[in-house]
Amino acid sequence: MKIKSKLNQIIKSALDSANIETKEDITISDATKPEFGDYQFNGAMKLAKSLKRNPREIALDIIEHIDTTTLISKVEVAGAGFINISIDNGWLSKELTKIIDDSRVGVGIVEDKKRIVIDYSSPNMAKEMHVGHLRSTIIGDTVATLFEFLGHTVIRQNHIGDWGTQFGMLIAYLEELGEENKRQNLQNLEQFYRDAKVRFDESPEFADRAREYVVKIQQGDAHCLKLWREFIDISLGHCEEVYSKLGVKLRKEDVRAESFYNPMLPKVIDTLREKGLLVESNGAKCVFLDSDTPLIVQKSDGGYLYATTDLAGLEFRAKELKADRISYVVDVRQSEHFRQIFAIAKRADMVPSDVKLEHIAFGTMMDRSGKPFKTRDGGTVKLIELLDEAILRAKETIKDRDSYSNSEDLDRVAEVIGIGAIKYADLSINRESNYIFSWDKMLSFDGNTALYIQYAYARISSILRRYNRELNGNIAIGDELEHRLALMILKFEDTLLKASENGYPHIITSYLYDLVTLFMKFYENNPILKDNIDTETQISRLLLSKLTANTIKKGLEILGIEVVERI
Ligand code: ARG
């Protein structure tokens, strides 16, 4: 339910009837404490200056005109001129009853549907996928799912790095290995890359061939291209293993690699020249925009850069894919890069001015000592091994809890919990912060973790199983806890809308955490399956529990996390 926009509408009408003119954009916000009601409006304070009136008087004036016949039960002026708003229980129960069997738990489709291109994961093929790409994959997949769920058209783009001078070296090495050793050596890409580099450094003859192959791939030499494609396929295969274990929605069709844009690069330079944005500096072609640091788009030897490809990509996404919004889920260290290319693409009309361009940036994954996440010997952590370890640890955590009927059951639950833990831990902090990876924390039953939420879901499932009858009846809000739980469930849509504004998954995890915490309190204080509960109350509480479970399930689904019926 879009409660906030309904409330803002009511406030706006009240201001109109009170003949109070507003230029500022003033809206209600969630109450910070239960004693302030459910929502607060502090517009009177903001208006006081321009109206030259006492804020309390204005507030009193406004509440005279607030419609309290439907969703609002009570309005009150507090302090210097705040308006506290409480939501009506009758309205809450009516709205909740409507959505008991709704698979969208009351969340509507947005009116303003957009075409959104979202660039995420985007690993480099000359290296093993690393934790940075894990973050991009997890965050990107969630944001994409969220957009889609709200009704937008989503076009996923896996902008893999498959081009650059390193590939000359890699395919020259691949060729040298011969058929029988290829597969074996490509099992471990990181090692393969290191070995190729050793060859490159030790043999001038090999290094020459590597350089020659760079030129040959660029010229479309069939033999070199074949080797190159083979290498990319195997690299991508490694990534797909990770995607499938993670259960992310990226498909082969979503790959649109850097090399795809090669034919468009000369045109990028032409466009920039036509727009008068191109400057030559020491033979290199650059764009100077507002900042002092120029962006190089073509080197003096004619080679293009990462930024040139991204400019071509921006134009393609805006004009060919017809995007209204283009989102890049990439490490925060590339902020300056995106700031520059966004500004240049708009200035050069490569992207229409009304297209929203955004960098959905995220921080670095750290180990417990606060250093970038590495293996014990300092190498990069293999993602597939990290995921397997998560599943193994999840199994340890839960194996003695429930009498799993067979080991397959336990394996399945361990997978859901292990992968869930990895994803949730990543999604639950503000993505811009660096994030400290801790097994103990992410696999804990307490705190803001996947397991805490998944466990609540399993608990509710068990309550409903034990009741084991048809649930027919109404929701009647009996006390303050039920009131808060009911309202929380209905806030799901506002939460998702907020999270989608700028792509912040932690808004959803915080919500789920608050929802579950509230549910636990409700469950402690309001018994459900005890003998002395009258049927109507019992049904109402069961329905509230069921709706809580439905909301948890949908919320986790958007985060790409599954639920299980028993833990
Ligand atoms: N491959 C790049 C990297 O690993 C990320 C690419 C992000 N997407 C883009 N269009 N620049 O750093």
Coordinates of C-alpha atoms and ligand atoms in Angstrom, one line a residue:
M1 CA 0.0 0.0 0.0
K2 CA 1.3 3.4 -0.9
I3 CA 0.5 4.9 2.5
K4 CA 2.9 7.8 2.2
S5 CA 1.5 9.2 -1.0
K6 CA -2.1 8.8 0.3
L7 CA -1.1 10.7 3.5
N8 CA 0.6 13.4 1.5
Q9 CA -2.5 13.8 -0.6
I10 CA -4.6 14.3 2.6
I11 CA -2.2 16.8 3.9
K12 CA -2.2 18.7 0.6
S13 CA -6.0 18.9 0.7
A14 CA -5.8 20.1 4.3
L15 CA -3.4 22.8 3.3
D16 CA -5.6 23.8 0.4
S17 CA -8.7 24.1 2.5
A18 CA -6.8 26.0 5.2
N19 CA -5.7 28.4 2.4
I20 CA -2.1 27.8 3.1
E21 CA 0.1 28.1 0.1
T22 CA 3.2 26.0 -0.2
K23 CA 6.1 26.3 -2.5
E24 CA 8.4 24.1 -0.7
D25 CA 8.1 20.4 -1.1
I26 CA 6.9 19.3 2.3
T27 CA 6.0 15.7 3.0
I28 CA 5.3 13.4 5.9
S29 CA 7.8 11.1 7.4
D30 CA 7.8 8.0 9.6
A31 CA 7.4 8.8 13.3
T32 CA 10.7 8.3 15.1
K33 CA 9.1 7.0 18.3
P34 CA 5.8 5.2 19.0
E35 CA 4.6 8.0 21.2
F36 CA 4.7 10.3 18.2
G37 CA 2.0 8.2 16.4
D38 CA 2.8 6.4 13.1
Y39 CA 3.8 9.3 10.9
Q40 CA 4.8 12.9 11.5
F41 CA 4.4 16.1 9.5
N42 CA 6.7 19.0 10.3
G43 CA 5.6 21.2 7.5
A44 CA 4.3 23.8 9.8
M45 CA 7.8 24.5 11.1
K46 CA 9.1 24.9 7.5
L47 CA 6.2 27.2 6.6
A48 CA 6.5 29.4 9.6
K49 CA 9.1 31.6 8.1
S50 CA 7.5 32.4 4.8
L51 CA 4.1 32.8 6.4
K52 CA 5.4 34.9 9.2
R53 CA 3.3 32.9 11.6
N54 CA 3.8 30.9 14.7
P55 CA 4.3 27.2 13.7
R56 CA 2.1 25.8 16.4
E57 CA -0.8 28.0 15.2
I58 CA -0.2 26.9 11.6
A59 CA -0.2 23.2 12.8
L60 CA -3.5 23.8 14.7
D61 CA -4.9 25.4 11.6
I62 CA -3.9 22.4 9.4
I63 CA -5.3 19.7 11.7
E64 CA -8.7 21.4 11.6
H65 CA -8.8 20.4 7.9
I66 CA -7.2 17.0 8.0
D67 CA -9.6 14.3 6.8
T68 CA -9.9 11.7 9.6
T69 CA -12.7 9.7 8.1
T70 CA -10.7 7.0 6.3
L71 CA -7.1 6.0 7.0
I72 CA -6.2 8.5 9.7
S73 CA -7.7 7.9 13.2
K74 CA -6.0 10.7 15.1
V75 CA -4.0 13.9 14.5
E76 CA -2.3 15.8 17.2
V77 CA -0.1 18.9 17.4
A78 CA 3.0 18.3 19.5
G79 CA 6.0 20.3 20.6
A80 CA 6.7 23.5 18.6
G81 CA 4.4 22.5 15.8
F82 CA 4.8 18.9 14.8
I83 CA 1.7 17.1 13.6
N84 CA 1.5 13.4 14.8
I85 CA -0.6 11.1 12.7
S86 CA -2.0 7.8 13.7
I87 CA -3.4 5.3 11.3
D88 CA -6.9 3.9 11.8
N89 CA -7.2 0.2 12.9
G90 CA -10.3 -0.3 10.9
W91 CA -8.6 0.8 7.8
L92 CA -5.6 -1.4 8.5
S93 CA -7.7 -4.5 8.9
K94 CA -9.7 -3.8 5.8
E95 CA -6.6 -3.3 3.7
L96 CA -4.8 -6.4 5.1
T97 CA -7.8 -8.6 4.6
K98 CA -7.8 -7.7 0.9
I99 CA -4.2 -8.9 0.4
I100 CA -4.3 -12.2 2.4
D101 CA -4.1 -14.3 -0.8
D102 CA -2.3 -11.7 -2.9
S103 CA 0.9 -13.0 -4.4
R104 CA 2.3 -9.5 -4.6
V105 CA 1.4 -8.8 -0.9
G106 CA -0.4 -5.7 -1.9
V107 CA 2.4 -4.1 -3.9
G108 CA 1.2 -2.5 -7.1
I109 CA 2.7 -2.0 -10.5
V110 CA 4.2 1.5 -10.9
E111 CA 2.3 3.9 -13.1
D112 CA 5.4 5.4 -14.6
K113 CA 7.0 2.3 -16.1
K114 CA 10.5 2.8 -17.4
R115 CA 13.0 0.9 -19.5
I116 CA 16.0 0.3 -17.3
V117 CA 19.3 -0.9 -18.5
I118 CA 21.4 -2.3 -15.6
D119 CA 25.0 -3.1 -16.0
Y120 CA 26.2 -5.5 -13.3
S121 CA 28.7 -8.3 -12.6
S122 CA 30.8 -7.4 -15.6
P123 CA 34.0 -9.4 -14.7
N124 CA 37.2 -9.3 -16.7
M125 CA 37.9 -12.4 -18.7
A126 CA 41.7 -12.1 -18.3
K127 CA 41.3 -12.8 -14.6
E128 CA 39.3 -14.9 -12.2
M129 CA 36.1 -13.3 -11.0
H130 CA 36.9 -11.7 -7.6
V131 CA 35.0 -10.5 -4.6
G132 CA 34.4 -7.1 -6.2
H133 CA 32.4 -8.8 -8.9
L134 CA 30.6 -10.9 -6.3
R135 CA 29.3 -7.7 -4.8
S136 CA 28.3 -6.3 -8.2
T137 CA 26.6 -9.5 -9.0
I138 CA 24.6 -9.7 -5.8
I139 CA 23.7 -6.1 -5.5
G140 CA 22.9 -5.8 -9.2
D141 CA 20.7 -8.8 -9.3
T142 CA 18.7 -7.5 -6.4
V143 CA 18.2 -4.1 -7.9
A144 CA 17.3 -5.6 -11.3
T145 CA 14.7 -7.9 -9.6
L146 CA 13.3 -5.1 -7.6
F147 CA 12.9 -2.9 -10.7
E148 CA 11.2 -5.8 -12.5
F149 CA 8.9 -6.6 -9.7
L150 CA 7.7 -3.0 -9.6
G151 CA 6.8 -3.2 -13.2
H152 CA 9.7 -1.7 -15.1
T153 CA 11.2 -3.3 -18.1
V154 CA 14.7 -4.4 -17.2
I155 CA 17.5 -5.1 -19.6
R156 CA 20.5 -6.7 -17.9
Q157 CA 23.9 -6.1 -19.4
N158 CA 26.9 -8.1 -18.4
H159 CA 29.7 -5.8 -19.7
I160 CA 32.5 -8.4 -19.5
G161 CA 36.0 -7.2 -20.1
D162 CA 37.1 -9.4 -23.1
W163 CA 39.4 -6.9 -24.9
G164 CA 42.7 -5.4 -24.3
T165 CA 46.4 -6.1 -24.8
Q166 CA 46.5 -8.9 -22.2
F167 CA 44.6 -11.1 -24.6
G168 CA 47.5 -11.3 -27.0
M169 CA 49.6 -12.8 -24.3
L170 CA 46.9 -15.2 -23.2
I171 CA 46.0 -16.6 -26.5
A172 CA 49.7 -17.0 -27.5
Y173 CA 50.1 -19.0 -24.4
L174 CA 47.0 -21.0 -25.0
E175 CA 48.3 -21.9 -28.4
E176 CA 51.6 -23.0 -27.0
L177 CA 49.9 -25.4 -24.5
G178 CA 48.4 -27.5 -27.2
E179 CA 45.2 -29.4 -27.1
E180 CA 45.9 -31.9 -24.4
N181 CA 47.1 -29.4 -21.8
K182 CA 44.6 -26.7 -22.5
R183 CA 41.6 -27.9 -20.4
Q184 CA 43.8 -28.8 -17.5
N185 CA 45.5 -25.4 -17.4
L186 CA 42.4 -23.4 -17.8
Q187 CA 40.9 -24.9 -14.7
N188 CA 42.7 -22.3 -12.7
L189 CA 42.6 -19.1 -14.6
E190 CA 44.5 -17.1 -12.1
Q191 CA 47.4 -19.6 -12.5
F192 CA 47.1 -19.6 -16.2
Y193 CA 47.4 -15.9 -16.3
R194 CA 50.4 -15.9 -14.1
D195 CA 52.1 -18.6 -16.2
A196 CA 51.5 -16.7 -19.3
K197 CA 53.0 -13.6 -17.8
V198 CA 56.1 -15.6 -16.8
R199 CA 56.5 -16.8 -20.4
F200 CA 56.0 -13.2 -21.5
D201 CA 58.7 -11.9 -19.2
E202 CA 61.3 -14.7 -19.9
S203 CA 61.0 -15.0 -23.7
P204 CA 61.4 -12.1 -26.0
E205 CA 60.3 -14.3 -28.8
F206 CA 57.0 -15.1 -27.0
A207 CA 56.5 -11.5 -26.1
D208 CA 56.8 -10.5 -29.7
R209 CA 54.3 -13.0 -30.7
A210 CA 51.9 -11.8 -28.0
R211 CA 52.1 -8.3 -29.3
E212 CA 51.6 -9.5 -32.8
Y213 CA 48.5 -11.4 -31.7
V214 CA 47.0 -8.3 -30.2
V215 CA 47.2 -6.6 -33.6
K216 CA 46.0 -9.8 -35.3
I217 CA 42.9 -10.1 -33.2
Q218 CA 42.1 -6.4 -33.9
Q219 CA 42.5 -7.1 -37.6
G220 CA 40.2 -10.0 -37.4
D221 CA 42.7 -12.8 -38.1
A222 CA 40.7 -16.0 -38.1
H223 CA 43.2 -18.2 -36.2
C224 CA 43.7 -15.6 -33.4
L225 CA 40.0 -14.9 -33.1
K226 CA 39.3 -18.6 -32.7
L227 CA 41.8 -18.9 -29.9
W228 CA 40.5 -15.7 -28.3
R229 CA 36.9 -16.9 -28.5
E230 CA 37.9 -20.2 -26.9
F231 CA 39.5 -18.5 -24.1
I232 CA 36.5 -16.2 -23.5
D233 CA 34.1 -19.2 -23.5
I234 CA 36.1 -21.0 -20.9
S235 CA 36.4 -17.9 -18.7
L236 CA 32.8 -17.2 -19.0
G237 CA 32.1 -20.8 -18.1
H238 CA 33.8 -20.2 -14.8
C239 CA 31.6 -17.2 -14.1
E240 CA 28.5 -19.1 -15.0
E241 CA 29.3 -21.7 -12.4
V242 CA 29.3 -18.9 -9.9
Y243 CA 26.1 -17.4 -11.2
S244 CA 24.3 -20.7 -11.0
K245 CA 25.5 -21.5 -7.5
L246 CA 24.4 -18.0 -6.5
G247 CA 21.1 -18.4 -8.2
V248 CA 21.4 -15.0 -10.0
K249 CA 19.3 -14.2 -13.0
L250 CA 22.1 -13.2 -15.4
R251 CA 21.9 -15.3 -18.6
K252 CA 24.3 -15.8 -21.5
E253 CA 22.0 -13.5 -23.6
D254 CA 22.8 -10.7 -21.1
V255 CA 26.4 -10.7 -22.0
R256 CA 27.3 -7.7 -24.2
A257 CA 31.1 -7.6 -24.0
E258 CA 33.4 -4.7 -24.4
S259 CA 34.5 -6.1 -27.8
F260 CA 30.9 -5.6 -29.0
Y261 CA 31.5 -1.8 -29.0
N262 CA 34.8 -1.9 -30.9
P263 CA 33.3 -1.0 -34.3
M264 CA 31.6 2.0 -32.7
L265 CA 34.7 3.6 -31.2
P266 CA 35.9 5.7 -34.2
K267 CA 32.4 7.2 -34.2
V268 CA 32.7 8.2 -30.6
I269 CA 35.8 10.2 -31.4
D270 CA 34.1 11.8 -34.4
T271 CA 31.1 12.8 -32.3
L272 CA 33.2 14.3 -29.7
R273 CA 35.2 16.2 -32.3
E274 CA 32.0 17.5 -34.0
K275 CA 30.7 18.7 -30.6
G276 CA 33.9 20.6 -30.1
L277 CA 34.8 18.6 -27.1
L278 CA 38.0 17.0 -28.4
V279 CA 41.4 18.3 -27.5
E280 CA 44.8 16.9 -28.6
S281 CA 47.4 16.7 -25.9
N282 CA 50.8 15.1 -26.6
G283 CA 49.2 13.1 -29.4
A284 CA 46.5 11.7 -27.2
K285 CA 42.8 12.7 -27.7
C286 CA 41.2 14.0 -24.6
V287 CA 38.1 15.7 -23.4
F288 CA 38.3 18.4 -20.8
L289 CA 35.1 19.0 -19.0
D290 CA 34.6 20.9 -15.8
S291 CA 37.4 19.2 -13.9
D292 CA 41.1 19.6 -14.4
T293 CA 41.7 16.0 -15.1
P294 CA 41.0 15.3 -18.7
L295 CA 39.5 12.1 -19.9
I296 CA 41.7 10.4 -22.5
V297 CA 39.6 8.7 -25.2
Q298 CA 42.3 7.7 -27.6
K299 CA 46.0 7.2 -27.0
S300 CA 48.7 8.5 -29.2
D301 CA 49.2 5.1 -30.7
G302 CA 45.5 5.1 -31.8
G303 CA 44.4 2.7 -29.1
Y304 CA 41.1 3.3 -27.4
L305 CA 40.4 3.1 -23.6
Y306 CA 37.9 1.7 -21.1
A307 CA 36.2 5.1 -21.1
T308 CA 35.8 5.2 -24.9
T309 CA 34.0 1.9 -24.8
D310 CA 31.8 3.1 -22.0
L311 CA 30.8 6.2 -24.0
A312 CA 29.9 3.9 -27.0
G313 CA 28.0 1.8 -24.5
L314 CA 26.1 4.7 -23.2
E315 CA 25.0 5.8 -26.6
F316 CA 24.0 2.2 -27.5
R317 CA 22.0 1.8 -24.4
A318 CA 20.2 5.1 -24.8
K319 CA 19.6 5.0 -28.5
E320 CA 19.4 1.3 -29.5
L321 CA 18.1 -0.2 -26.3
K322 CA 16.0 2.9 -25.7
A323 CA 16.7 3.1 -22.0
D324 CA 15.1 5.8 -19.8
R325 CA 17.4 4.9 -17.0
I326 CA 20.9 3.4 -17.2
S327 CA 22.4 2.0 -14.0
Y328 CA 25.9 0.8 -13.4
V329 CA 26.6 -1.4 -10.4
V330 CA 30.3 -0.9 -10.1
D331 CA 32.9 -0.4 -7.4
V332 CA 32.9 3.1 -5.8
R333 CA 36.5 3.6 -6.9
Q334 CA 35.2 4.1 -10.4
S335 CA 33.0 7.1 -9.3
E336 CA 35.1 9.7 -11.1
H337 CA 35.1 7.6 -14.3
F338 CA 31.3 7.5 -14.3
R339 CA 30.9 11.1 -13.3
Q340 CA 33.0 12.1 -16.3
I341 CA 31.5 9.8 -18.9
F342 CA 27.9 10.6 -17.8
A343 CA 28.7 14.3 -18.2
I344 CA 30.4 13.9 -21.5
A345 CA 27.7 11.6 -23.0
K346 CA 25.1 14.2 -22.1
R347 CA 27.1 17.1 -23.3
A348 CA 27.8 15.4 -26.7
D349 CA 24.1 14.4 -27.0
M350 CA 25.1 10.8 -27.1
V351 CA 22.4 10.3 -24.4
P352 CA 19.2 12.4 -24.4
S353 CA 19.1 14.8 -21.5
D354 CA 16.1 13.2 -19.8
V355 CA 17.7 9.8 -19.4
K356 CA 18.7 9.1 -15.8
L357 CA 22.3 7.9 -15.5
E358 CA 23.4 6.5 -12.2
H359 CA 26.4 4.8 -10.7
I360 CA 25.2 2.3 -8.1
A361 CA 28.5 2.3 -6.3
F362 CA 29.6 -0.1 -3.7
G363 CA 32.6 -0.3 -1.3
T364 CA 35.3 -2.9 -0.9
M365 CA 35.0 -6.2 0.8
M366 CA 37.3 -6.4 3.8
D367 CA 38.5 -9.1 6.1
R368 CA 38.2 -8.9 9.8
S369 CA 41.4 -7.0 10.2
G370 CA 40.1 -4.4 7.9
K371 CA 42.3 -5.3 4.9
P372 CA 40.9 -6.0 1.4
F373 CA 39.7 -9.6 1.3
K374 CA 42.4 -12.1 0.3
T375 CA 43.2 -15.7 0.9
R376 CA 45.8 -16.6 3.6
D377 CA 48.6 -16.6 1.1
G378 CA 47.5 -13.2 -0.2
G379 CA 46.0 -14.5 -3.5
T380 CA 42.5 -13.7 -4.7
V381 CA 39.7 -15.7 -3.1
K382 CA 38.1 -18.1 -5.5
L383 CA 34.4 -17.3 -5.5
I384 CA 33.2 -20.8 -6.1
E385 CA 35.2 -22.0 -3.1
L386 CA 33.9 -19.2 -1.0
L387 CA 30.3 -20.2 -1.9
D388 CA 31.0 -23.8 -1.1
E389 CA 32.4 -22.9 2.2
A390 CA 29.3 -20.9 3.0
I391 CA 27.2 -23.9 2.4
L392 CA 29.4 -26.1 4.4
R393 CA 29.4 -23.7 7.3
A394 CA 25.6 -23.4 7.1
K395 CA 25.3 -27.1 7.4
E396 CA 27.4 -27.1 10.5
T397 CA 25.2 -24.4 12.0
I398 CA 21.9 -26.1 11.5
K399 CA 22.6 -29.8 11.4
D400 CA 21.5 -30.6 14.9
R401 CA 18.5 -28.3 15.0
D402 CA 15.8 -30.1 13.2
S403 CA 15.4 -33.8 12.6
Y404 CA 16.0 -33.5 8.8
S405 CA 14.3 -36.4 7.3
N406 CA 17.2 -37.2 5.1
S407 CA 20.6 -35.8 4.2
E408 CA 19.2 -34.5 0.9
D409 CA 16.9 -32.3 2.9
L410 CA 19.7 -31.0 5.1
D411 CA 21.9 -30.3 2.0
R412 CA 19.1 -28.4 0.4
V413 CA 18.5 -26.3 3.5
A414 CA 22.2 -25.7 4.0
E415 CA 22.5 -24.4 0.5
V416 CA 19.6 -22.0 0.9
I417 CA 21.0 -20.7 4.2
G418 CA 24.7 -20.6 3.1
I419 CA 24.0 -18.7 -0.1
G420 CA 21.4 -16.6 1.7
A421 CA 23.9 -15.6 4.3
I422 CA 26.5 -14.5 1.8
K423 CA 24.0 -12.4 -0.1
Y424 CA 22.2 -10.9 2.8
A425 CA 25.4 -9.9 4.5
D426 CA 26.4 -8.0 1.4
L427 CA 23.0 -6.4 0.9
S428 CA 22.3 -5.4 4.4
I429 CA 24.9 -2.7 4.8
N430 CA 24.7 0.6 3.0
R431 CA 26.3 -0.5 -0.3
E432 CA 28.7 2.5 -0.4
S433 CA 30.4 1.4 2.8
N434 CA 33.2 -1.0 2.9
Y435 CA 32.0 -4.3 4.2
I436 CA 33.7 -6.6 6.6
F437 CA 33.3 -10.2 5.8
S438 CA 32.6 -12.4 8.8
W439 CA 31.4 -15.9 8.8
D440 CA 30.3 -15.9 12.4
K441 CA 28.2 -12.8 11.9
M442 CA 26.5 -13.7 8.7
L443 CA 25.6 -17.2 10.0
S444 CA 24.1 -16.0 13.3
F445 CA 20.5 -16.6 14.3
D446 CA 20.5 -13.2 16.0
G447 CA 20.8 -9.7 14.5
N448 CA 20.2 -8.5 11.0
T449 CA 21.0 -11.7 9.2
A450 CA 19.4 -13.9 6.6
L451 CA 19.1 -16.7 9.1
Y452 CA 17.2 -14.5 11.5
I453 CA 14.7 -13.7 8.8
Q454 CA 14.5 -17.2 7.4
Y455 CA 14.1 -18.7 10.8
A456 CA 11.1 -16.4 11.5
Y457 CA 9.6 -17.6 8.3
A458 CA 10.1 -21.2 9.3
R459 CA 8.6 -20.5 12.7
I460 CA 5.5 -19.0 11.2
S461 CA 5.2 -21.9 8.8
S462 CA 5.4 -24.3 11.7
I463 CA 2.6 -22.3 13.5
L464 CA 0.4 -22.5 10.5
R465 CA 1.2 -26.2 10.1
R466 CA 0.2 -26.9 13.7
Y467 CA -3.0 -25.1 13.2
N468 CA -3.6 -27.1 10.1
R469 CA -7.1 -25.8 9.2
E470 CA -8.6 -23.5 6.7
L471 CA -8.0 -19.9 7.7
N472 CA -11.3 -18.1 7.2
G473 CA -12.1 -14.8 9.0
N474 CA -11.0 -11.3 9.5
I475 CA -8.1 -9.4 10.9
A476 CA -9.1 -7.4 13.9
I477 CA -6.4 -5.2 15.5
G478 CA -6.4 -5.9 19.2
D479 CA -3.5 -4.0 20.7
E480 CA -0.6 -1.7 20.0
L481 CA 1.7 -4.5 18.9
E482 CA -0.9 -5.7 16.4
H483 CA -1.4 -2.2 15.2
R484 CA 2.3 -1.8 14.6
L485 CA 2.7 -5.2 12.9
A486 CA -0.3 -4.5 10.6
L487 CA 1.1 -1.1 9.6
M488 CA 4.5 -2.6 9.0
I489 CA 3.2 -5.2 6.6
L490 CA 1.4 -2.5 4.7
K491 CA 4.6 -0.4 4.5
F492 CA 6.2 -3.0 2.3
E493 CA 5.3 -1.1 -0.9
D494 CA 6.6 2.2 0.3
T495 CA 9.8 0.4 1.3
L496 CA 10.3 -1.1 -2.1
L497 CA 9.6 2.2 -3.8
K498 CA 12.1 4.0 -1.6
A499 CA 14.8 1.3 -2.2
S500 CA 14.3 1.5 -6.0
E501 CA 14.7 5.3 -6.1
N502 CA 18.5 5.1 -6.0
G503 CA 19.1 1.3 -5.8
Y504 CA 19.6 0.7 -2.1
P505 CA 18.9 -2.9 -1.1
H506 CA 19.7 -2.3 2.6
I507 CA 16.4 -0.4 2.8
I508 CA 14.7 -3.7 2.2
T509 CA 16.8 -5.7 4.6
S510 CA 16.3 -3.1 7.4
Y511 CA 12.6 -3.3 6.7
L512 CA 12.6 -7.1 6.9
Y513 CA 14.7 -7.0 10.1
D514 CA 12.2 -4.5 11.7
L515 CA 9.3 -6.6 10.5
V516 CA 10.6 -9.8 12.0
T517 CA 11.6 -8.1 15.3
L518 CA 8.2 -6.7 15.6
F519 CA 6.6 -10.1 14.8
M520 CA 8.7 -11.8 17.5
K521 CA 7.5 -9.3 20.1
F522 CA 3.9 -9.7 18.9
Y523 CA 4.2 -13.5 19.1
E524 CA 5.7 -13.4 22.6
N525 CA 2.9 -11.2 23.9
N526 CA 0.0 -12.4 21.9
P527 CA -0.4 -16.2 22.1
I528 CA -1.8 -17.9 19.1
L529 CA -2.1 -21.6 19.7
K530 CA -3.0 -21.7 23.4
D531 CA -6.3 -23.2 24.4
N532 CA -7.9 -20.2 26.0
I533 CA -7.9 -18.0 22.9
D534 CA -11.2 -17.2 21.4
T535 CA -11.5 -18.3 17.7
E536 CA -11.8 -14.9 16.2
T537 CA -8.7 -13.6 17.9
Q538 CA -6.9 -16.7 17.0
I539 CA -7.8 -16.4 13.4
S540 CA -6.9 -12.8 13.3
R541 CA -3.5 -13.5 14.8
L542 CA -2.9 -16.4 12.4
L543 CA -3.8 -14.2 9.5
L544 CA -1.4 -11.5 10.7
S545 CA 1.3 -14.2 11.0
K546 CA 0.6 -15.5 7.5
L547 CA 0.8 -12.0 6.0
T548 CA 4.1 -11.5 7.8
A549 CA 5.4 -14.8 6.3
N550 CA 4.2 -13.8 2.8
T551 CA 5.9 -10.4 3.2
I552 CA 9.2 -12.1 4.3
K553 CA 9.1 -14.5 1.5
K554 CA 8.5 -11.8 -1.1
G555 CA 11.1 -9.5 0.4
L556 CA 13.7 -12.2 0.4
E557 CA 12.8 -13.3 -3.1
I558 CA 13.6 -9.8 -4.3
L559 CA 17.0 -10.1 -2.5
G560 CA 17.5 -13.4 -4.4
I561 CA 17.2 -15.4 -1.2
E562 CA 15.0 -18.4 -0.7
V563 CA 13.0 -19.6 2.3
V564 CA 12.6 -23.1 3.8
E565 CA 9.7 -24.4 5.8
R566 CA 11.8 -25.9 8.6
I567 CA 15.1 -24.9 10.1
Ligands
ARG1 N1 35.1 -4.9 -16.0 C1 35.1 -3.8 -15.1 C2 35.9 -4.1 -13.9 O1 36.1 -5.2 -13.5 C3 33.7 -3.4 -14.7 C4 32.9 -2.9 -15.8 C5 31.7 -2.2 -15.3 N2 30.9 -1.7 -16.4 C6 31.1 -0.7 -17.2 N3 30.3 -0.5 -18.2 N4 32.2 0.0 -17.1 O2 36.4 -3.1 -13.3

